[in-house]
Structures are given as C-alpha cells and as structure tokens.
C-alpha cells in the first residue's frame, strides 16, 4: 500500500514537471499539432545582399492589428509598418538598406496591444555594386570587391546582434524541471528496492 502511494507521488511530480516544461521546450511541436497555428515568422531567404528585397510572412497577430513594424537589428532600422489581415497574418516585402553592415542580423516583426515579437536570423551580404557608406564615426567606408573577388566590408566584423537571455533562461528552466522529475523517479525506485 505504501509503495503504491509513493509511486503515485512520483508520477504526479514527474507529470507536473512535464506539464511545466512542455510549453518551454516543445512549443513548436504543440503548435504543429493543435489549431490555431501559433506565432511564426518566415522569410523568403535567410541571406540577402544589402540593397535587395526580402519578403516575409508573420502569423499570430491580432485580427487587423496595426501597426505591425518590420525592423532589422542589431541597430534598430525600421523597414516598414504593416497591418495584419482578419486572421492575424502580416505579409510584405521590405528593402534592406544598402549601407547595412554585412553580417548576421535579426529581422523582427513586432506590435503592441497585444504585444507580440517575432524574430528570424538574416545574414546580410555586402551589396553587389560599390557603395560609399558613412561609418559610425562619420568616415566613409567602402563596400565592394577586393582583387581576389572576395567580398570585404566594415573591417571584416559581423554585425553585433546581442544575445537573447530570455530564451536561454527558458531553456535552463525546462532542463531543470526535467532533472527534478527524473530525480524524483530515481529516488522512488531506490526507496522501493529498500
């Protein structure tokens, strides 16, 4: 009788950990299985030359929500403002500015009331044509090709997009909960054997 009660406690503990961890770890899977689809952002390409267009589709916004802002980060550059349709879907095409620093950036769609931020990585390559762009300190920087045919630009650095501490914290919490659930099960097994 006592063993049965201990197993019930262990199973309840593991189930609690799974219920809390599942939304953090498997949110994409859950959205794929149950309608309506959750928020998502898709880009026409994950690599684009500066000065070229990129198309996007964002879902999960409120019906007819406006404005939904498209922007490029590390340094915020607003690319346009859009309105969601009746299903909360936003579609559009924006031009990446010619003087965008080459490297890995974050493309964002965001809106307020209700708040929603969607992110996707976007690698920006130097423009195909030579472009004179002012540097951060006011000097001109020249993007173009060197004699070997390689792209060069902005001192060879990648763009600084920062890190997303929130996602790291959520992942850590999910792992911690899974460890707690597993530890409870192990303790119950040892107790049963003794």
PDB file of C-alpha atoms in Angstrom:
ATOM      1  CA  UNK A   1       0.000   0.000   0.000  1.00  0.00           C
ATOM      2  CA  UNK A   2       2.834   2.383   0.936  1.00  0.00           C
ATOM      3  CA  UNK A   3       4.711   1.588  -2.304  1.00  0.00           C
ATOM      4  CA  UNK A   4       1.609   2.391  -4.345  1.00  0.00           C
ATOM      5  CA  UNK A   5       1.269   5.773  -2.632  1.00  0.00           C
ATOM      6  CA  UNK A   6       4.955   6.567  -3.254  1.00  0.00           C
ATOM      7  CA  UNK A   7       4.590   5.702  -6.935  1.00  0.00           C
ATOM      8  CA  UNK A   8       1.571   7.988  -7.201  1.00  0.00           C
ATOM      9  CA  UNK A   9       3.585  10.845  -5.669  1.00  0.00           C
ATOM     10  CA  UNK A  10       6.484  10.187  -8.037  1.00  0.00           C
ATOM     11  CA  UNK A  11       4.234  10.060 -11.090  1.00  0.00           C
ATOM     12  CA  UNK A  12       2.451  13.249 -10.029  1.00  0.00           C
ATOM     13  CA  UNK A  13       5.812  15.008  -9.589  1.00  0.00           C
ATOM     14  CA  UNK A  14       7.082  13.864 -12.991  1.00  0.00           C
ATOM     15  CA  UNK A  15       3.796  14.835 -14.641  1.00  0.00           C
ATOM     16  CA  UNK A  16       3.962  18.296 -13.071  1.00  0.00           C
ATOM     17  CA  UNK A  17       7.485  18.794 -14.376  1.00  0.00           C
ATOM     18  CA  UNK A  18       6.417  17.641 -17.841  1.00  0.00           C
ATOM     19  CA  UNK A  19       3.393  19.969 -17.889  1.00  0.00           C
ATOM     20  CA  UNK A  20       5.552  22.961 -16.999  1.00  0.00           C
ATOM     21  CA  UNK A  21       8.481  22.018 -19.252  1.00  0.00           C
ATOM     22  CA  UNK A  22       6.460  21.057 -22.338  1.00  0.00           C
ATOM     23  CA  UNK A  23       5.415  24.609 -23.277  1.00  0.00           C
ATOM     24  CA  UNK A  24       9.021  25.787 -22.881  1.00  0.00           C
ATOM     25  CA  UNK A  25      10.719  23.003 -24.828  1.00  0.00           C
ATOM     26  CA  UNK A  26       8.098  21.760 -27.290  1.00  0.00           C
ATOM     27  CA  UNK A  27       6.160  24.897 -28.188  1.00  0.00           C
ATOM     28  CA  UNK A  28       6.854  24.392 -31.900  1.00  0.00           C
ATOM     29  CA  UNK A  29       5.604  20.801 -31.770  1.00  0.00           C
ATOM     30  CA  UNK A  30       2.465  21.776 -29.872  1.00  0.00           C
ATOM     31  CA  UNK A  31       1.648  24.452 -32.437  1.00  0.00           C
ATOM     32  CA  UNK A  32       2.083  21.943 -35.240  1.00  0.00           C
ATOM     33  CA  UNK A  33      -0.421  19.549 -33.689  1.00  0.00           C
ATOM     34  CA  UNK A  34      -3.246  21.769 -32.494  1.00  0.00           C
ATOM     35  CA  UNK A  35      -5.061  24.576 -34.321  1.00  0.00           C
ATOM     36  CA  UNK A  36      -4.914  27.516 -34.458  1.00  0.00           C
ATOM     37  CA  UNK A  37      -1.287  27.814 -35.521  1.00  0.00           C
ATOM     38  CA  UNK A  38       0.926  29.760 -33.160  1.00  0.00           C
ATOM     39  CA  UNK A  39       3.002  32.808 -33.951  1.00  0.00           C
ATOM     40  CA  UNK A  40       5.620  32.262 -36.654  1.00  0.00           C
ATOM     41  CA  UNK A  41       7.851  34.290 -38.951  1.00  0.00           C
ATOM     42  CA  UNK A  42       9.057  33.107 -42.360  1.00  0.00           C
ATOM     43  CA  UNK A  43      11.450  34.984 -44.639  1.00  0.00           C
ATOM     44  CA  UNK A  44      11.791  34.485 -48.392  1.00  0.00           C
ATOM     45  CA  UNK A  45      15.522  33.945 -47.817  1.00  0.00           C
ATOM     46  CA  UNK A  46      17.841  33.832 -44.818  1.00  0.00           C
ATOM     47  CA  UNK A  47      20.608  35.537 -46.843  1.00  0.00           C
ATOM     48  CA  UNK A  48      20.251  38.801 -48.756  1.00  0.00           C
ATOM     49  CA  UNK A  49      22.584  41.384 -50.276  1.00  0.00           C
ATOM     50  CA  UNK A  50      22.344  44.878 -48.853  1.00  0.00           C
ATOM     51  CA  UNK A  51      20.024  46.887 -51.113  1.00  0.00           C
ATOM     52  CA  UNK A  52      17.890  43.853 -52.052  1.00  0.00           C
ATOM     53  CA  UNK A  53      14.329  42.994 -51.050  1.00  0.00           C
ATOM     54  CA  UNK A  54      13.219  40.320 -48.612  1.00  0.00           C
ATOM     55  CA  UNK A  55       9.622  39.136 -48.250  1.00  0.00           C
ATOM     56  CA  UNK A  56       8.116  37.902 -45.008  1.00  0.00           C
ATOM     57  CA  UNK A  57       5.009  36.283 -43.541  1.00  0.00           C
ATOM     58  CA  UNK A  58       4.205  36.623 -39.853  1.00  0.00           C
ATOM     59  CA  UNK A  59       1.329  34.869 -38.064  1.00  0.00           C
ATOM     60  CA  UNK A  60      -0.202  35.133 -34.598  1.00  0.00           C
ATOM     61  CA  UNK A  61      -1.069  38.818 -34.530  1.00  0.00           C
ATOM     62  CA  UNK A  62      -4.498  40.063 -33.508  1.00  0.00           C
ATOM     63  CA  UNK A  63      -7.044  40.338 -36.335  1.00  0.00           C
ATOM     64  CA  UNK A  64      -6.470  43.587 -38.263  1.00  0.00           C
ATOM     65  CA  UNK A  65      -3.712  44.615 -35.801  1.00  0.00           C
ATOM     66  CA  UNK A  66      -1.883  47.752 -36.849  1.00  0.00           C
ATOM     67  CA  UNK A  67       0.815  48.853 -36.938  1.00  0.00           C
ATOM     68  CA  UNK A  68       2.979  45.770 -37.152  1.00  0.00           C
ATOM     69  CA  UNK A  69       6.541  47.046 -37.530  1.00  0.00           C
ATOM     70  CA  UNK A  70       9.231  45.277 -39.550  1.00  0.00           C
ATOM     71  CA  UNK A  71      12.743  46.139 -38.365  1.00  0.00           C
ATOM     72  CA  UNK A  72      16.331  44.977 -38.633  1.00  0.00           C
ATOM     73  CA  UNK A  73      18.539  44.725 -35.552  1.00  0.00           C
ATOM     74  CA  UNK A  74      21.432  44.985 -34.099  1.00  0.00           C
ATOM     75  CA  UNK A  75      20.974  48.709 -34.501  1.00  0.00           C
ATOM     76  CA  UNK A  76      17.257  49.209 -34.964  1.00  0.00           C
ATOM     77  CA  UNK A  77      16.377  50.124 -38.541  1.00  0.00           C
ATOM     78  CA  UNK A  78      12.639  50.349 -39.213  1.00  0.00           C
ATOM     79  CA  UNK A  79      11.940  48.807 -42.615  1.00  0.00           C
ATOM     80  CA  UNK A  80       8.180  49.435 -42.765  1.00  0.00           C
ATOM     81  CA  UNK A  81       4.832  49.292 -40.983  1.00  0.00           C
ATOM     82  CA  UNK A  82       2.056  46.886 -41.946  1.00  0.00           C
ATOM     83  CA  UNK A  83      -1.422  45.749 -40.947  1.00  0.00           C
ATOM     84  CA  UNK A  84      -2.493  42.208 -40.108  1.00  0.00           C
ATOM     85  CA  UNK A  85      -5.399  40.673 -42.007  1.00  0.00           C
ATOM     86  CA  UNK A  86      -8.540  39.200 -40.386  1.00  0.00           C
ATOM     87  CA  UNK A  87      -6.632  36.014 -39.493  1.00  0.00           C
ATOM     88  CA  UNK A  88      -3.775  37.929 -37.842  1.00  0.00           C
ATOM     89  CA  UNK A  89      -1.363  37.299 -40.741  1.00  0.00           C
ATOM     90  CA  UNK A  90       1.057  40.004 -41.896  1.00  0.00           C
ATOM     91  CA  UNK A  91       2.757  39.744 -45.292  1.00  0.00           C
ATOM     92  CA  UNK A  92       5.027  42.199 -47.012  1.00  0.00           C
ATOM     93  CA  UNK A  93       8.280  42.969 -48.765  1.00  0.00           C
ATOM     94  CA  UNK A  94      10.959  45.338 -47.482  1.00  0.00           C
ATOM     95  CA  UNK A  95      14.280  46.573 -48.829  1.00  0.00           C
ATOM     96  CA  UNK A  96      17.414  46.043 -46.765  1.00  0.00           C
ATOM     97  CA  UNK A  97      19.277  49.393 -46.808  1.00  0.00           C
ATOM     98  CA  UNK A  98      22.411  49.440 -48.978  1.00  0.00           C
ATOM     99  CA  UNK A  99      24.589  50.609 -46.102  1.00  0.00           C
ATOM    100  CA  UNK A 100      23.578  47.808 -43.731  1.00  0.00           C
ATOM    101  CA  UNK A 101      26.687  46.374 -42.098  1.00  0.00           C
ATOM    102  CA  UNK A 102      27.413  42.921 -43.530  1.00  0.00           C
ATOM    103  CA  UNK A 103      26.938  40.080 -41.074  1.00  0.00           C
ATOM    104  CA  UNK A 104      24.289  38.251 -39.113  1.00  0.00           C
ATOM    105  CA  UNK A 105      21.297  40.383 -38.112  1.00  0.00           C
ATOM    106  CA  UNK A 106      17.887  39.755 -36.579  1.00  0.00           C
ATOM    107  CA  UNK A 107      14.752  40.516 -38.612  1.00  0.00           C
ATOM    108  CA  UNK A 108      11.840  41.341 -36.292  1.00  0.00           C
ATOM    109  CA  UNK A 109       8.107  41.882 -36.644  1.00  0.00           C
ATOM    110  CA  UNK A 110       6.543  43.433 -33.572  1.00  0.00           C
ATOM    111  CA  UNK A 111       3.301  45.008 -32.416  1.00  0.00           C
ATOM    112  CA  UNK A 112       1.768  46.276 -29.171  1.00  0.00           C
ATOM    113  CA  UNK A 113      -1.643  45.819 -27.508  1.00  0.00           C
ATOM    114  CA  UNK A 114      -1.442  42.842 -27.604  1.00  0.00           C
ATOM    115  CA  UNK A 115       2.330  42.594 -27.602  1.00  0.00           C
ATOM    116  CA  UNK A 116       3.987  40.152 -29.961  1.00  0.00           C
ATOM    117  CA  UNK A 117       7.577  39.977 -31.217  1.00  0.00           C
ATOM    118  CA  UNK A 118       8.641  37.530 -33.926  1.00  0.00           C
ATOM    119  CA  UNK A 119      12.324  37.020 -34.810  1.00  0.00           C
ATOM    120  CA  UNK A 120      14.293  35.367 -37.607  1.00  0.00           C
ATOM    121  CA  UNK A 121      18.030  35.412 -38.369  1.00  0.00           C
ATOM    122  CA  UNK A 122      19.024  37.229 -41.553  1.00  0.00           C
ATOM    123  CA  UNK A 123      22.539  37.303 -42.981  1.00  0.00           C
ATOM    124  CA  UNK A 124      23.259  40.497 -44.892  1.00  0.00           C
ATOM    125  CA  UNK A 125      25.966  40.333 -47.561  1.00  0.00           C
ATOM    126  CA  UNK A 126      27.778  43.374 -48.957  1.00  0.00           C
ATOM    127  CA  UNK A 127      25.992  44.991 -51.920  1.00  0.00           C
ATOM    128  CA  UNK A 128      26.858  43.756 -55.415  1.00  0.00           C
ATOM    129  CA  UNK A 129      27.797  47.278 -56.533  1.00  0.00           C
ATOM    130  CA  UNK A 130      30.313  49.554 -54.817  1.00  0.00           C
ATOM    131  CA  UNK A 131      28.552  51.793 -52.314  1.00  0.00           C
ATOM    132  CA  UNK A 132      30.030  54.607 -50.237  1.00  0.00           C
ATOM    133  CA  UNK A 133      28.512  54.440 -46.774  1.00  0.00           C
ATOM    134  CA  UNK A 134      29.213  56.735 -43.831  1.00  0.00           C
ATOM    135  CA  UNK A 135      30.926  54.926 -40.968  1.00  0.00           C
ATOM    136  CA  UNK A 136      29.686  55.241 -37.373  1.00  0.00           C
ATOM    137  CA  UNK A 137      32.374  57.835 -36.665  1.00  0.00           C
ATOM    138  CA  UNK A 138      31.457  59.919 -39.735  1.00  0.00           C
ATOM    139  CA  UNK A 139      34.139  58.490 -42.031  1.00  0.00           C
ATOM    140  CA  UNK A 140      33.135  56.889 -45.296  1.00  0.00           C
ATOM    141  CA  UNK A 141      33.535  53.145 -45.567  1.00  0.00           C
ATOM    142  CA  UNK A 142      33.712  51.491 -48.967  1.00  0.00           C
ATOM    143  CA  UNK A 143      31.913  48.175 -49.579  1.00  0.00           C
ATOM    144  CA  UNK A 144      32.852  46.279 -52.670  1.00  0.00           C
ATOM    145  CA  UNK A 145      35.121  43.534 -54.005  1.00  0.00           C
ATOM    146  CA  UNK A 146      38.834  43.146 -53.492  1.00  0.00           C
ATOM    147  CA  UNK A 147      41.234  41.929 -56.188  1.00  0.00           C
ATOM    148  CA  UNK A 148      40.624  38.279 -55.266  1.00  0.00           C
ATOM    149  CA  UNK A 149      36.887  38.507 -55.893  1.00  0.00           C
ATOM    150  CA  UNK A 150      36.068  38.218 -52.180  1.00  0.00           C
ATOM    151  CA  UNK A 151      33.557  40.465 -50.516  1.00  0.00           C
ATOM    152  CA  UNK A 152      35.028  42.830 -47.965  1.00  0.00           C
ATOM    153  CA  UNK A 153      33.449  45.413 -45.764  1.00  0.00           C
ATOM    154  CA  UNK A 154      33.274  47.093 -42.410  1.00  0.00           C
ATOM    155  CA  UNK A 155      36.579  45.855 -41.051  1.00  0.00           C
ATOM    156  CA  UNK A 156      35.662  42.173 -41.527  1.00  0.00           C
ATOM    157  CA  UNK A 157      33.388  42.126 -38.462  1.00  0.00           C
ATOM    158  CA  UNK A 158      29.997  40.521 -38.137  1.00  0.00           C
ATOM    159  CA  UNK A 159      27.155  42.710 -37.015  1.00  0.00           C
ATOM    160  CA  UNK A 160      26.558  42.730 -33.258  1.00  0.00           C
ATOM    161  CA  UNK A 161      23.081  41.360 -32.661  1.00  0.00           C
ATOM    162  CA  UNK A 162      23.456  40.689 -28.931  1.00  0.00           C
ATOM    163  CA  UNK A 163      22.102  37.565 -27.277  1.00  0.00           C
ATOM    164  CA  UNK A 164      18.671  36.501 -26.236  1.00  0.00           C
ATOM    165  CA  UNK A 165      18.889  35.885 -22.475  1.00  0.00           C
ATOM    166  CA  UNK A 166      15.173  35.117 -22.227  1.00  0.00           C
ATOM    167  CA  UNK A 167      15.436  32.038 -24.444  1.00  0.00           C
ATOM    168  CA  UNK A 168      18.475  30.842 -22.515  1.00  0.00           C
ATOM    169  CA  UNK A 169      16.630  31.235 -19.202  1.00  0.00           C
ATOM    170  CA  UNK A 170      13.575  29.368 -20.514  1.00  0.00           C
ATOM    171  CA  UNK A 171      15.732  26.523 -21.789  1.00  0.00           C
ATOM    172  CA  UNK A 172      17.561  26.313 -18.449  1.00  0.00           C
ATOM    173  CA  UNK A 173      14.253  26.225 -16.555  1.00  0.00           C
ATOM    174  CA  UNK A 174      12.977  23.416 -18.790  1.00  0.00           C
ATOM    175  CA  UNK A 175      16.133  21.356 -18.245  1.00  0.00           C
ATOM    176  CA  UNK A 176      15.943  21.971 -14.501  1.00  0.00           C
ATOM    177  CA  UNK A 177      12.347  20.773 -14.340  1.00  0.00           C
ATOM    178  CA  UNK A 178      13.186  17.650 -16.326  1.00  0.00           C
ATOM    179  CA  UNK A 179      16.061  16.888 -13.928  1.00  0.00           C
ATOM    180  CA  UNK A 180      13.748  17.343 -10.914  1.00  0.00           C
ATOM    181  CA  UNK A 181      11.187  14.950 -12.414  1.00  0.00           C
ATOM    182  CA  UNK A 182      13.881  12.382 -13.246  1.00  0.00           C
ATOM    183  CA  UNK A 183      15.436  12.712  -9.788  1.00  0.00           C
ATOM    184  CA  UNK A 184      12.070  12.073  -8.148  1.00  0.00           C
ATOM    185  CA  UNK A 185      11.590   8.910 -10.200  1.00  0.00           C
ATOM    186  CA  UNK A 186      15.095   7.673  -9.299  1.00  0.00           C
ATOM    187  CA  UNK A 187      14.509   8.314  -5.595  1.00  0.00           C
ATOM    188  CA  UNK A 188      11.236   6.401  -5.740  1.00  0.00           C
ATOM    189  CA  UNK A 189      12.936   3.416  -7.415  1.00  0.00           C
ATOM    190  CA  UNK A 190      15.642   3.322  -4.746  1.00  0.00           C
ATOM    191  CA  UNK A 191      13.058   3.599  -1.991  1.00  0.00           C
ATOM    192  CA  UNK A 192      11.073   0.720  -3.473  1.00  0.00           C
ATOM    193  CA  UNK A 193      14.136  -1.544  -3.598  1.00  0.00           C
ATOM    194  CA  UNK A 194      14.975  -0.898   0.069  1.00  0.00           C
TER     195      UNK A 194
END
